[in-house]
XYZ file of C-alpha atoms in Angstrom:
711
model
C 281.070 -132.972 142.255
C 279.433 -133.933 145.224
C 278.753 -130.904 148.149
C 281.700 -130.998 150.667
C 280.528 -132.685 154.343
C 279.807 -130.460 157.223
C 279.897 -133.518 159.508
C 282.670 -136.306 159.134
C 282.188 -139.429 161.146
C 284.911 -141.440 162.814
C 284.643 -144.447 165.400
C 287.173 -145.093 167.889
C 286.840 -147.687 170.712
C 283.257 -148.077 170.270
C 282.836 -144.341 170.069
C 281.556 -142.165 167.389
C 283.370 -138.965 166.431
C 280.991 -136.550 164.847
C 283.217 -133.626 163.594
C 281.466 -130.486 162.646
C 283.641 -128.460 160.282
C 281.816 -126.130 157.682
C 284.525 -126.078 154.932
C 283.626 -122.881 153.612
C 283.462 -120.802 156.639
C 285.896 -119.728 159.480
C 283.223 -120.550 161.782
C 280.511 -123.563 162.123
C 276.992 -121.994 161.877
C 273.931 -124.139 162.036
C 272.103 -124.140 158.787
C 269.320 -126.639 156.626
C 272.547 -128.729 155.348
C 274.304 -129.432 158.929
C 270.708 -130.299 160.016
C 270.075 -132.463 157.198
C 273.711 -134.352 157.650
C 273.058 -134.538 161.835
C 269.867 -136.413 161.465
C 271.486 -139.011 158.690
C 274.434 -139.591 160.972
C 272.105 -140.027 163.830
C 270.181 -142.641 161.696
C 273.193 -144.800 161.037
C 274.696 -144.147 164.726
C 271.280 -145.416 166.067
C 271.407 -148.606 163.873
C 274.943 -149.751 164.582
C 275.211 -151.954 167.409
C 279.010 -151.581 167.575
C 278.499 -147.756 168.682
C 277.992 -147.192 172.399
C 278.407 -143.372 172.642
C 278.534 -140.494 170.378
C 281.051 -137.187 171.012
C 280.122 -133.942 169.369
C 283.424 -132.324 168.548
C 284.703 -129.299 166.169
C 287.113 -129.245 163.510
C 287.921 -125.810 164.161
C 290.926 -124.384 165.720
C 288.783 -121.964 168.114
C 285.418 -122.583 167.736
C 282.472 -125.446 168.418
C 279.451 -123.638 166.665
C 279.113 -119.750 166.777
C 275.147 -119.826 166.618
C 272.529 -120.147 163.751
C 273.103 -118.731 160.098
C 270.874 -115.771 160.250
C 271.264 -114.999 156.776
C 268.889 -117.890 156.418
C 266.112 -115.709 158.022
C 265.498 -113.386 154.924
C 264.335 -116.299 153.088
C 260.816 -116.703 154.574
C 258.299 -114.019 154.318
C 255.872 -115.092 156.805
C 256.572 -116.338 160.379
C 254.832 -119.310 159.929
C 257.344 -120.181 157.332
C 260.376 -119.372 159.808
C 258.674 -121.559 162.572
C 258.399 -124.466 160.267
C 262.386 -124.271 159.957
C 262.900 -124.021 163.685
C 260.763 -126.934 164.098
C 263.564 -129.034 161.957
C 265.721 -127.756 164.345
C 264.377 -128.489 167.867
C 263.161 -131.669 166.623
C 266.896 -132.685 165.755
C 267.670 -131.554 169.198
C 265.016 -133.477 170.925
C 266.049 -136.390 168.989
C 269.895 -135.744 170.691
C 268.110 -135.527 174.038
C 266.165 -138.577 173.898
C 268.821 -140.392 172.031
C 269.415 -144.039 173.501
C 273.355 -143.730 173.229
C 274.877 -141.292 175.186
C 275.808 -137.823 173.486
C 278.460 -136.014 174.744
C 279.501 -131.947 173.826
C 283.294 -131.401 173.741
C 283.361 -127.975 173.299
C 286.269 -125.761 172.389
C 286.474 -121.982 171.685
C 283.223 -120.051 171.040
C 279.877 -121.567 171.718
C 277.204 -119.531 171.015
C 273.646 -119.237 170.370
C 272.329 -122.391 168.425
C 275.678 -123.813 169.933
C 274.671 -123.516 173.291
C 271.328 -125.048 172.544
C 273.050 -128.203 170.705
C 275.121 -128.381 173.829
C 272.105 -128.420 176.297
C 270.563 -131.565 174.408
C 273.688 -133.543 174.879
C 273.725 -135.879 177.985
C 277.294 -134.445 179.004
C 279.055 -131.567 178.210
C 282.955 -130.729 178.482
C 284.568 -127.722 177.794
C 288.347 -126.567 177.398
C 289.829 -123.357 179.420
C 291.495 -122.537 176.212
C 291.666 -118.314 176.093
C 289.082 -118.508 173.440
C 286.369 -120.463 175.098
C 283.578 -118.514 175.906
C 279.556 -119.460 176.064
C 276.586 -117.190 175.628
C 272.967 -116.864 174.410
C 273.377 -113.696 172.594
C 270.020 -113.507 170.706
C 268.373 -110.901 172.729
C 270.893 -108.340 171.197
C 269.364 -109.127 167.612
C 265.920 -108.498 169.168
C 265.339 -112.452 169.345
C 265.504 -114.985 171.941
C 267.109 -118.825 171.969
C 264.707 -120.750 169.699
C 265.774 -124.372 169.432
C 265.027 -124.897 173.203
C 267.424 -122.607 175.029
C 264.574 -121.222 177.277
C 263.168 -124.646 177.722
C 266.150 -126.749 178.607
C 268.291 -123.902 180.249
C 266.453 -123.276 183.460
C 266.245 -126.914 184.158
C 269.825 -127.211 184.190
C 270.969 -124.266 186.209
C 268.023 -122.612 187.729
C 266.016 -120.073 186.649
C 267.695 -117.013 188.358
C 270.761 -118.209 186.357
C 268.724 -118.811 183.337
C 267.159 -115.219 183.138
C 270.500 -113.696 184.033
C 272.275 -115.549 180.962
C 269.485 -115.113 178.094
C 268.374 -111.828 179.122
C 271.884 -110.179 178.914
C 273.287 -112.085 176.308
C 276.586 -111.914 177.955
C 279.828 -114.185 177.773
C 280.162 -116.941 180.179
C 283.506 -118.112 180.502
C 284.895 -121.792 181.514
C 284.886 -121.497 184.998
C 281.926 -119.778 185.473
C 279.991 -122.129 183.358
C 281.407 -124.933 185.276
C 280.180 -123.386 188.699
C 276.708 -122.766 187.250
C 276.463 -126.025 185.930
C 276.313 -124.936 182.300
C 278.876 -127.246 181.867
C 280.119 -130.577 183.469
C 283.387 -131.189 183.282
C 287.017 -128.278 182.244
C 289.992 -129.819 180.640
C 293.220 -128.388 178.642
C 292.512 -128.255 174.950
C 294.735 -131.123 174.423
C 293.208 -133.129 176.783
C 289.793 -132.403 175.278
C 289.573 -136.231 173.290
C 290.845 -138.283 175.996
C 287.958 -136.415 178.172
C 285.557 -137.082 175.793
C 286.601 -140.739 175.710
C 286.530 -141.373 179.403
C 282.939 -139.429 179.824
C 281.752 -141.967 176.902
C 282.692 -144.612 178.753
C 281.359 -143.639 181.919
C 278.137 -142.856 180.621
C 277.706 -145.768 178.309
C 278.419 -148.040 181.329
C 275.328 -146.377 183.097
C 276.885 -144.267 185.221
C 274.815 -141.452 186.810
C 276.027 -138.017 186.112
C 275.179 -136.275 189.419
C 274.033 -132.262 188.877
C 272.030 -130.498 191.632
C 270.723 -126.962 191.876
C 271.433 -125.045 195.074
C 268.675 -124.580 197.752
C 268.060 -120.963 196.463
C 267.908 -122.169 192.766
C 265.672 -124.903 193.521
C 262.842 -122.904 195.395
C 262.890 -119.857 192.838
C 262.933 -122.424 189.851
C 260.522 -125.246 191.062
C 258.080 -123.392 193.293
C 255.655 -120.277 192.909
C 258.416 -118.110 194.624
C 259.587 -118.250 191.251
C 257.450 -115.195 190.537
C 260.073 -112.990 192.845
C 263.020 -114.052 190.444
C 260.131 -113.214 187.301
C 259.505 -109.705 189.283
C 262.909 -108.701 190.003
C 264.032 -109.435 186.327
C 261.073 -107.551 184.764
C 261.999 -104.626 186.842
C 265.766 -105.110 185.294
C 264.179 -105.148 181.770
C 262.054 -101.972 182.248
C 264.820 -99.740 183.576
C 267.297 -100.699 181.213
C 265.079 -101.039 177.532
C 262.185 -98.572 178.544
C 260.303 -100.743 177.002
C 261.414 -100.142 173.521
C 262.673 -104.287 173.265
C 260.158 -106.681 172.945
C 262.424 -109.429 172.832
C 263.170 -110.012 176.753
C 259.515 -109.733 178.065
C 258.391 -112.456 175.333
C 261.670 -114.369 176.860
C 260.169 -114.418 180.191
C 257.063 -115.731 179.147
C 259.318 -118.600 177.415
C 261.174 -119.374 180.694
C 257.642 -118.808 182.650
C 255.960 -121.513 179.917
C 258.525 -124.350 180.701
C 258.081 -124.088 184.090
C 254.494 -124.281 184.511
C 252.986 -125.654 181.579
C 253.677 -129.307 179.492
C 257.027 -129.328 177.669
C 255.114 -129.419 174.077
C 253.616 -126.043 175.062
C 256.628 -124.633 176.267
C 258.507 -125.562 173.266
C 255.802 -124.250 171.066
C 255.489 -120.893 172.880
C 259.195 -120.563 172.387
C 259.038 -121.346 168.738
C 255.756 -118.693 168.454
C 257.872 -116.104 170.083
C 261.235 -116.453 168.510
C 259.378 -116.625 164.665
C 257.283 -113.240 165.548
C 260.059 -111.062 166.691
C 262.323 -112.101 163.765
C 259.909 -110.077 161.695
C 259.284 -107.010 164.145
C 260.933 -103.932 163.261
C 263.381 -104.106 166.310
C 264.725 -107.151 165.033
C 265.508 -106.650 161.660
C 267.054 -103.313 162.784
C 269.408 -105.231 164.944
C 269.885 -108.017 162.496
C 271.109 -105.206 159.906
C 273.377 -103.898 162.555
C 274.897 -107.612 163.021
C 275.593 -107.751 159.342
C 276.856 -104.358 159.389
C 279.273 -104.878 162.093
C 280.532 -108.199 160.224
C 280.945 -106.458 157.135
C 283.117 -103.676 158.858
C 285.766 -106.095 159.247
C 286.634 -105.856 155.909
C 286.733 -102.253 154.788
C 286.916 -101.609 150.939
C 289.137 -98.612 151.379
C 291.875 -100.693 152.872
C 291.206 -104.311 150.846
C 294.650 -105.267 149.058
C 296.641 -102.431 150.393
C 299.795 -103.837 151.961
C 299.658 -102.519 155.959
C 303.051 -102.605 158.218
C 303.541 -105.563 160.374
C 303.158 -104.244 163.723
C 303.973 -106.241 166.887
C 304.564 -103.319 168.708
C 303.721 -99.528 169.013
C 303.718 -96.730 171.778
C 300.747 -94.946 173.320
C 301.641 -91.275 174.468
C 300.046 -90.172 177.171
C 299.200 -92.572 180.381
C 295.811 -90.850 181.399
C 292.162 -92.725 181.189
C 292.266 -93.057 177.437
C 296.157 -94.255 177.002
C 295.916 -96.451 179.319
C 292.704 -97.580 177.923
C 294.146 -97.912 174.620
C 297.211 -99.975 176.019
C 295.056 -102.352 177.693
C 292.896 -103.389 175.110
C 296.284 -103.839 172.774
C 298.211 -105.877 175.200
C 294.935 -108.238 175.481
C 295.477 -108.908 171.803
C 299.320 -109.575 172.199
C 300.715 -106.247 171.132
C 303.577 -105.291 172.942
C 303.279 -101.397 173.954
C 305.260 -98.745 175.318
C 303.206 -96.585 177.228
C 305.081 -93.157 177.691
C 304.077 -89.892 179.606
C 305.898 -86.844 180.822
C 307.825 -88.702 183.748
C 308.310 -92.529 184.256
C 305.745 -91.665 187.706
C 303.107 -90.704 185.671
C 303.264 -93.567 182.850
C 303.489 -96.183 185.927
C 300.406 -94.928 187.199
C 298.729 -95.786 183.846
C 300.688 -98.988 184.100
C 298.752 -99.174 187.983
C 294.970 -98.671 185.995
C 295.819 -101.581 183.859
C 296.822 -103.902 186.692
C 293.638 -103.354 188.721
C 291.789 -103.721 185.495
C 293.581 -107.376 185.342
C 293.016 -108.105 189.043
C 289.441 -107.520 188.603
C 289.223 -110.150 185.920
C 291.344 -112.708 188.076
C 289.099 -112.439 191.086
C 285.711 -112.950 188.697
C 288.074 -115.810 187.220
C 287.698 -114.757 183.638
C 291.354 -115.043 182.995
C 294.124 -116.746 185.249
C 296.958 -115.178 186.970
C 299.254 -117.046 184.269
C 297.628 -114.744 181.318
C 297.124 -111.500 183.346
C 301.299 -111.676 183.919
C 301.503 -112.447 180.249
C 300.047 -109.424 179.335
C 301.263 -107.309 181.831
C 305.121 -108.369 180.513
C 303.716 -106.594 177.164
C 303.740 -103.336 178.960
C 306.947 -101.263 179.158
C 305.937 -97.717 181.133
C 308.342 -94.902 180.486
C 309.022 -91.272 180.676
C 311.513 -91.251 177.740
C 310.878 -91.046 173.841
C 314.577 -92.999 173.610
C 311.787 -96.180 173.980
C 310.186 -94.781 170.537
C 313.382 -95.110 168.677
C 312.166 -97.004 165.217
C 308.942 -97.693 166.585
C 306.397 -98.286 163.501
C 303.688 -96.317 165.389
C 302.532 -94.169 168.159
C 298.894 -93.322 169.435
C 298.974 -89.794 170.240
C 296.392 -89.625 173.733
C 297.542 -85.952 175.504
C 295.533 -83.153 176.411
C 293.016 -81.704 173.572
C 295.491 -78.928 172.447
C 296.653 -78.448 169.058
C 300.054 -76.801 170.085
C 300.753 -79.819 172.488
C 299.757 -82.029 169.791
C 302.062 -80.129 167.492
C 304.986 -80.729 169.868
C 304.559 -84.498 170.521
C 304.311 -85.083 166.934
C 307.519 -83.699 166.492
C 308.950 -85.103 169.191
C 307.926 -88.287 167.570
C 309.572 -87.698 164.430
C 312.894 -86.859 165.968
C 313.294 -90.653 167.217
C 311.571 -92.310 165.056
C 311.044 -90.425 161.734
C 309.056 -93.004 159.945
C 306.788 -93.657 162.471
C 302.930 -93.437 161.763
C 301.528 -90.896 163.992
C 297.835 -91.547 165.177
C 296.045 -88.973 167.268
C 293.418 -89.772 169.305
C 291.855 -86.030 169.073
C 287.832 -86.079 169.642
C 287.620 -82.839 167.583
C 290.258 -81.330 166.280
C 291.271 -81.945 162.746
C 293.692 -84.189 161.977
C 294.799 -81.754 158.852
C 295.690 -79.161 161.319
C 297.583 -81.506 163.256
C 299.661 -82.999 160.453
C 300.513 -78.855 159.591
C 304.388 -78.919 159.917
C 304.732 -82.602 160.124
C 307.913 -83.985 158.048
C 305.809 -86.942 156.810
C 302.251 -85.791 156.417
C 301.278 -88.861 154.629
C 302.332 -90.851 157.960
C 299.299 -88.795 160.221
C 296.091 -89.707 160.845
C 293.337 -90.216 163.394
C 292.578 -92.924 165.466
C 289.370 -91.877 167.932
C 288.485 -94.266 170.776
C 285.864 -94.037 173.157
C 285.575 -93.851 176.725
C 285.914 -96.241 178.384
C 287.859 -97.722 175.914
C 287.798 -101.454 177.357
C 283.973 -101.196 176.706
C 283.156 -98.838 173.726
C 283.134 -101.252 170.774
C 283.860 -98.405 168.024
C 287.162 -96.949 166.696
C 286.512 -93.815 164.368
C 289.709 -93.629 161.887
C 290.115 -90.399 160.182
C 292.015 -89.898 157.356
C 293.278 -86.754 155.333
C 293.605 -86.160 151.836
C 297.195 -86.768 152.017
C 297.174 -90.038 154.526
C 298.889 -92.627 152.745
C 297.008 -96.120 152.013
C 299.975 -97.909 154.103
C 298.870 -95.958 157.161
C 295.128 -96.460 156.867
C 295.433 -100.079 156.228
C 297.568 -100.340 159.299
C 295.676 -98.491 161.674
C 292.670 -100.499 160.322
C 294.496 -103.811 160.881
C 294.964 -102.648 164.644
C 291.844 -101.572 165.568
C 290.407 -105.020 164.379
C 292.857 -107.014 166.194
C 292.284 -104.848 169.430
C 288.399 -105.799 168.979
C 286.673 -102.848 167.551
C 284.351 -102.303 165.056
C 286.548 -99.858 162.939
C 284.559 -97.163 160.702
C 286.856 -94.659 158.285
C 285.823 -91.148 157.724
C 287.108 -88.363 155.859
C 288.866 -85.361 157.892
C 286.911 -82.403 159.159
C 285.660 -80.497 162.376
C 284.686 -83.240 164.716
C 284.653 -85.855 162.094
C 281.605 -87.715 162.230
C 280.785 -88.966 165.725
C 281.503 -85.546 167.489
C 280.561 -83.702 164.910
C 276.683 -85.370 164.998
C 276.771 -85.349 168.653
C 277.263 -81.452 169.077
C 274.116 -80.570 167.925
C 272.411 -83.018 170.078
C 273.590 -81.629 173.291
C 273.573 -77.886 171.457
C 269.898 -78.774 171.962
C 269.799 -80.093 174.884
C 271.021 -77.127 176.291
C 268.831 -74.773 174.090
C 265.820 -76.567 175.780
C 267.478 -76.116 179.000
C 267.846 -72.326 178.346
C 264.123 -72.202 177.365
C 262.832 -73.925 180.631
C 263.190 -77.755 180.292
C 263.944 -79.549 183.786
C 266.692 -81.456 183.956
C 265.256 -84.607 185.169
C 263.246 -84.051 182.304
C 265.542 -83.980 179.823
C 267.266 -87.132 181.193
C 263.989 -89.193 181.708
C 263.105 -88.349 178.083
C 266.004 -89.322 176.017
C 266.502 -92.453 178.175
C 262.766 -93.338 177.621
C 263.368 -92.673 174.117
C 266.201 -95.484 174.008
C 269.429 -93.597 174.592
C 271.594 -95.315 177.117
C 272.228 -91.651 179.655
C 270.676 -88.775 179.466
C 272.091 -85.740 177.508
C 272.574 -83.837 181.122
C 274.874 -86.885 182.641
C 276.752 -87.383 179.551
C 278.110 -83.728 179.725
C 278.746 -84.472 183.167
C 280.858 -87.352 182.071
C 282.730 -86.057 179.358
C 283.272 -83.003 181.265
C 282.025 -79.409 180.609
C 285.297 -78.008 179.895
C 285.488 -80.543 176.930
C 282.144 -79.657 176.042
C 282.882 -76.050 176.121
C 286.348 -76.833 174.025
C 284.907 -79.030 171.526
C 281.658 -76.263 170.684
C 284.917 -73.664 170.066
C 286.488 -75.784 167.472
C 283.297 -76.382 165.786
C 281.379 -73.295 166.395
C 282.993 -71.779 163.060
C 281.797 -74.317 160.766
C 278.070 -74.082 162.315
C 278.232 -70.309 161.741
C 279.235 -70.858 158.015
C 275.408 -72.349 157.809
C 274.155 -69.504 159.990
C 273.698 -71.293 162.855
C 274.850 -69.863 166.547
C 275.413 -72.614 169.074
C 274.727 -71.836 172.477
C 277.265 -70.371 175.167
C 275.862 -72.253 177.897
C 278.639 -74.583 178.481
C 281.129 -71.738 178.711
C 278.807 -69.955 180.858
C 279.369 -73.141 183.094
C 282.558 -73.491 182.571
C 283.304 -69.992 183.406
C 281.330 -70.533 186.799
C 283.938 -73.461 187.720
C 281.508 -76.338 186.932
C 283.896 -79.054 185.151
C 281.461 -82.257 185.516
C 281.967 -85.187 187.355
C 285.961 -84.427 187.418
C 285.509 -82.099 190.300
C 282.150 -83.114 191.738
C 280.557 -80.183 190.615
C 278.632 -79.847 187.232
C 274.999 -80.136 186.003
C 275.008 -82.489 189.278
C 276.558 -82.042 192.616
C 278.642 -85.553 193.121
C 279.288 -86.921 196.664
C 281.953 -89.424 197.065
C 280.929 -93.043 198.045
C 282.567 -95.147 200.896
C 285.299 -97.333 199.492
C 284.359 -99.566 196.968
C 280.782 -97.771 196.781
C 279.818 -95.221 194.203
C 278.938 -91.735 195.357
C 275.395 -90.185 195.025
C 274.252 -87.248 192.870
C 272.012 -84.839 192.923
C 270.568 -81.839 190.469
C 272.830 -78.722 190.773
C 270.336 -76.196 191.402
C 272.729 -72.791 190.415
C 272.299 -74.213 186.700
C 268.757 -72.977 186.774
C 270.079 -69.567 187.756
C 273.380 -69.306 185.335
C 271.459 -70.352 181.856
C 267.930 -70.459 182.188
C 265.802 -67.633 180.680
C 263.262 -65.515 182.781
C 260.755 -66.160 180.277
C 261.283 -70.370 180.501
C 258.331 -72.051 179.663
C 256.974 -76.031 180.044
C 258.380 -77.957 177.330
C 257.021 -81.884 177.517
C 258.583 -85.091 176.516
C 257.278 -85.644 172.997
C 258.967 -81.964 172.103
C 262.562 -82.915 173.887
C 262.765 -86.288 172.274
C 261.973 -85.064 168.624
C 264.138 -81.870 168.890
C 267.121 -83.861 170.048
C 266.640 -86.671 167.748
C 265.888 -85.199 164.459
C 268.863 -82.432 164.875
C 271.591 -85.378 165.267
C 269.785 -87.420 162.255
C 269.984 -84.308 160.087
C 273.600 -83.615 160.884
C 274.435 -87.494 159.937
C 272.736 -86.633 156.576
C 274.868 -83.950 155.884
C 278.119 -85.696 156.881
C 276.947 -88.105 154.086
C 276.355 -85.471 151.660
C 280.055 -83.526 152.338
C 281.660 -86.776 152.195
C 282.719 -86.748 155.825
C 280.921 -90.315 155.964
C 282.068 -92.677 153.379
C 278.842 -94.447 153.299
C 275.358 -94.705 155.134
C 276.200 -98.156 156.888
C 279.105 -96.628 158.593
C 277.131 -93.684 160.127
C 274.567 -96.072 161.286
C 277.616 -97.869 163.150
C 279.386 -95.042 164.551
C 276.434 -93.395 165.803
C 274.938 -96.520 167.683
C 278.143 -98.086 168.915
C 280.145 -94.635 169.590
C 277.449 -92.637 170.928
C 274.660 -94.759 172.138
C 271.829 -93.826 169.447
C 269.130 -96.199 170.086
C 270.196 -99.222 168.387
C 266.539 -100.698 167.756
C 266.452 -98.085 165.474
C 269.234 -99.159 163.333
C 271.026 -95.719 163.133
C 270.351 -92.614 161.645
C 270.087 -94.513 157.907
C 268.157 -97.582 158.738
C 265.652 -95.601 160.661
C 265.095 -92.843 158.141
C 264.353 -95.973 155.275
C 262.213 -97.887 157.434
C 260.081 -94.395 158.121
C 260.352 -93.083 154.808
C 262.572 -90.452 153.551
C 259.440 -88.091 152.481
C 257.961 -88.704 156.135
C 261.583 -87.678 157.762
C 261.752 -84.356 155.647
C 258.426 -83.391 156.546
C 259.068 -83.320 160.125
C 262.362 -81.549 159.851
C 260.892 -78.969 157.882
C 258.216 -78.345 160.477
C 261.178 -78.108 162.894
C 262.575 -75.519 160.970
C 259.614 -73.528 160.538
C 259.250 -73.716 164.186
C 262.932 -73.628 165.483
C 264.902 -72.035 163.148
C 267.821 -72.579 160.598
C 269.811 -75.213 162.804
C 266.988 -77.708 161.325
C 267.365 -76.787 157.692
C 267.161 -80.129 156.057
C 270.238 -82.129 154.066
C 269.988 -81.697 150.616
C 270.853 -85.383 150.286
C 267.321 -86.102 152.593
C 265.647 -83.827 149.857
C 266.983 -85.611 147.077
C 266.027 -89.107 148.965
C 262.475 -87.902 149.521
C 262.023 -86.728 146.060
C 262.784 -89.781 144.253
C 261.493 -92.170 146.580
C 264.696 -94.231 147.076
C 266.163 -95.239 150.154
C 269.683 -94.863 151.632
C 270.643 -98.571 151.908
C 270.047 -101.512 149.589
C 267.132 -103.242 151.196
């Protein structure tokens, strides 16, 4: 039996429609077979005098090309082998660019990475205004760069400043933005894509030129020595954001400079060389592992083959920052949401915050007014439990107090006894919340992270009583909301809060011992964390930190670890963090529309720093904070809080900002070697005490020579 075709061809009115449709996958990706088929079809089109133009279009409903098949990278053992494969792809795209007959890219839905590079090689680009249409060159997020001509063609099309922004950030570009920047030539309705492509094909085959012109500013920052200003600013931004921990952005800038200052062949050689070398760096391997883990997380073995409830509406209890955020991401995905607070006025405040978020998207032309109104029509703010009658699921996001959570659970059960009750608690054990519930099997945790609209993780917590149906339903909702979902077993702090607690505890101990606030912040940001521990303390809230410490202290006490009481001292002194303008930092309100400034609060040192303080260097700060967190992750796996190491890596990176280039606690340990990690943790225990006592599972791996994850 012949292998199914990736490309289907049909000719209509002298126009060859090449339809991309990978029969085995939901999305089209660029691989060996597609490249080979593409070349064969171009041969036949080139020799067919009846064909005057070519249209590339997808047979999928919501994607054009989702990028290259990065699983192929593992087939190559050396950069040279990968470079040879990449050259086959770039040669094909060169052939498209210099094809004697016009080639039009007709794109509906997601166009990512190699898909954008295919479009860049075409002579004309049409995009639909469909809701799932977006463009990105996200290779930098995998520690890579666009390797099929993206760094070489894009700056000539849109100008260097826009190319730098798109490639260095990997961000999504939506249709209207793409048209404004010159990435696409035309926007049409999805049902008008084929007619628009035909019209463009007729125009181009008749020899009518396509007019494209860079703005004056883009021209001088692209095609004159003043481009060095753009590169200088980009380099400063990259250093500020990455602290030099990621090699890819610097190689990207080298490739962009090459295409603007050297020959075409030299530019493409530079791109291919850097791409192939980056693919073999530890940073890229870690980021690729993270990518595959995120993909695999969409299929959780724990809920596979379990029937979930068919939910199209649910309730959110609490219209504050978290509750409104949960409601916001839910209506975006078509869920109808009842948003309840203590009264209608309070619930409407949550509604207002969502409206403001939608207004920002409208102003940036990410969504239309119609789409915004459509989403808002799905939201129902209320102050009454009557709206929860017979509702299938409620996500509770009220204050972190056990008595309050018990009360609202009973209130929900009174109007909807068969309702799944999901608590957004960040530290309270779900088994404690479910005490007294009429149906404890319907109680679980859905721990979102702030801000909900931006943070990609959802941590679902199950007790030994949680039913498979409730778990599967929560998982399905989380995935539809666009979250990467991990499922963990119940316990104080679950996984993410539990490993964050010793990290923050160590920061406070270092502060007590003499570390400067600025040094703590800079050291951990240099190490790869997105924010310093002191800024994080203020953002979370010193009151919340003190509460979490109280919840987790009994667990740590059982191990002989006595947490610092510094957070409570600060709380007792009236410090709350950003929420009241006084915390580790003092905050000043900015003018309307501008962020206020902050400066270190000098009273912190007098409140908690020891009289026998000492100078502490960045290496000690980084080692103590990093390894105390890593060892706690090992304990979570050992105690079956974590179901597997991969979830541990996902939770740490996506929920807490654990440095992505490490791949997470378990990937990092495997790469460094469990025996080497154990030596460091043992040394820290000998110097700093029992809180660094190595997890038994770390000793086991070090002794056996086995890794946590299969390579």
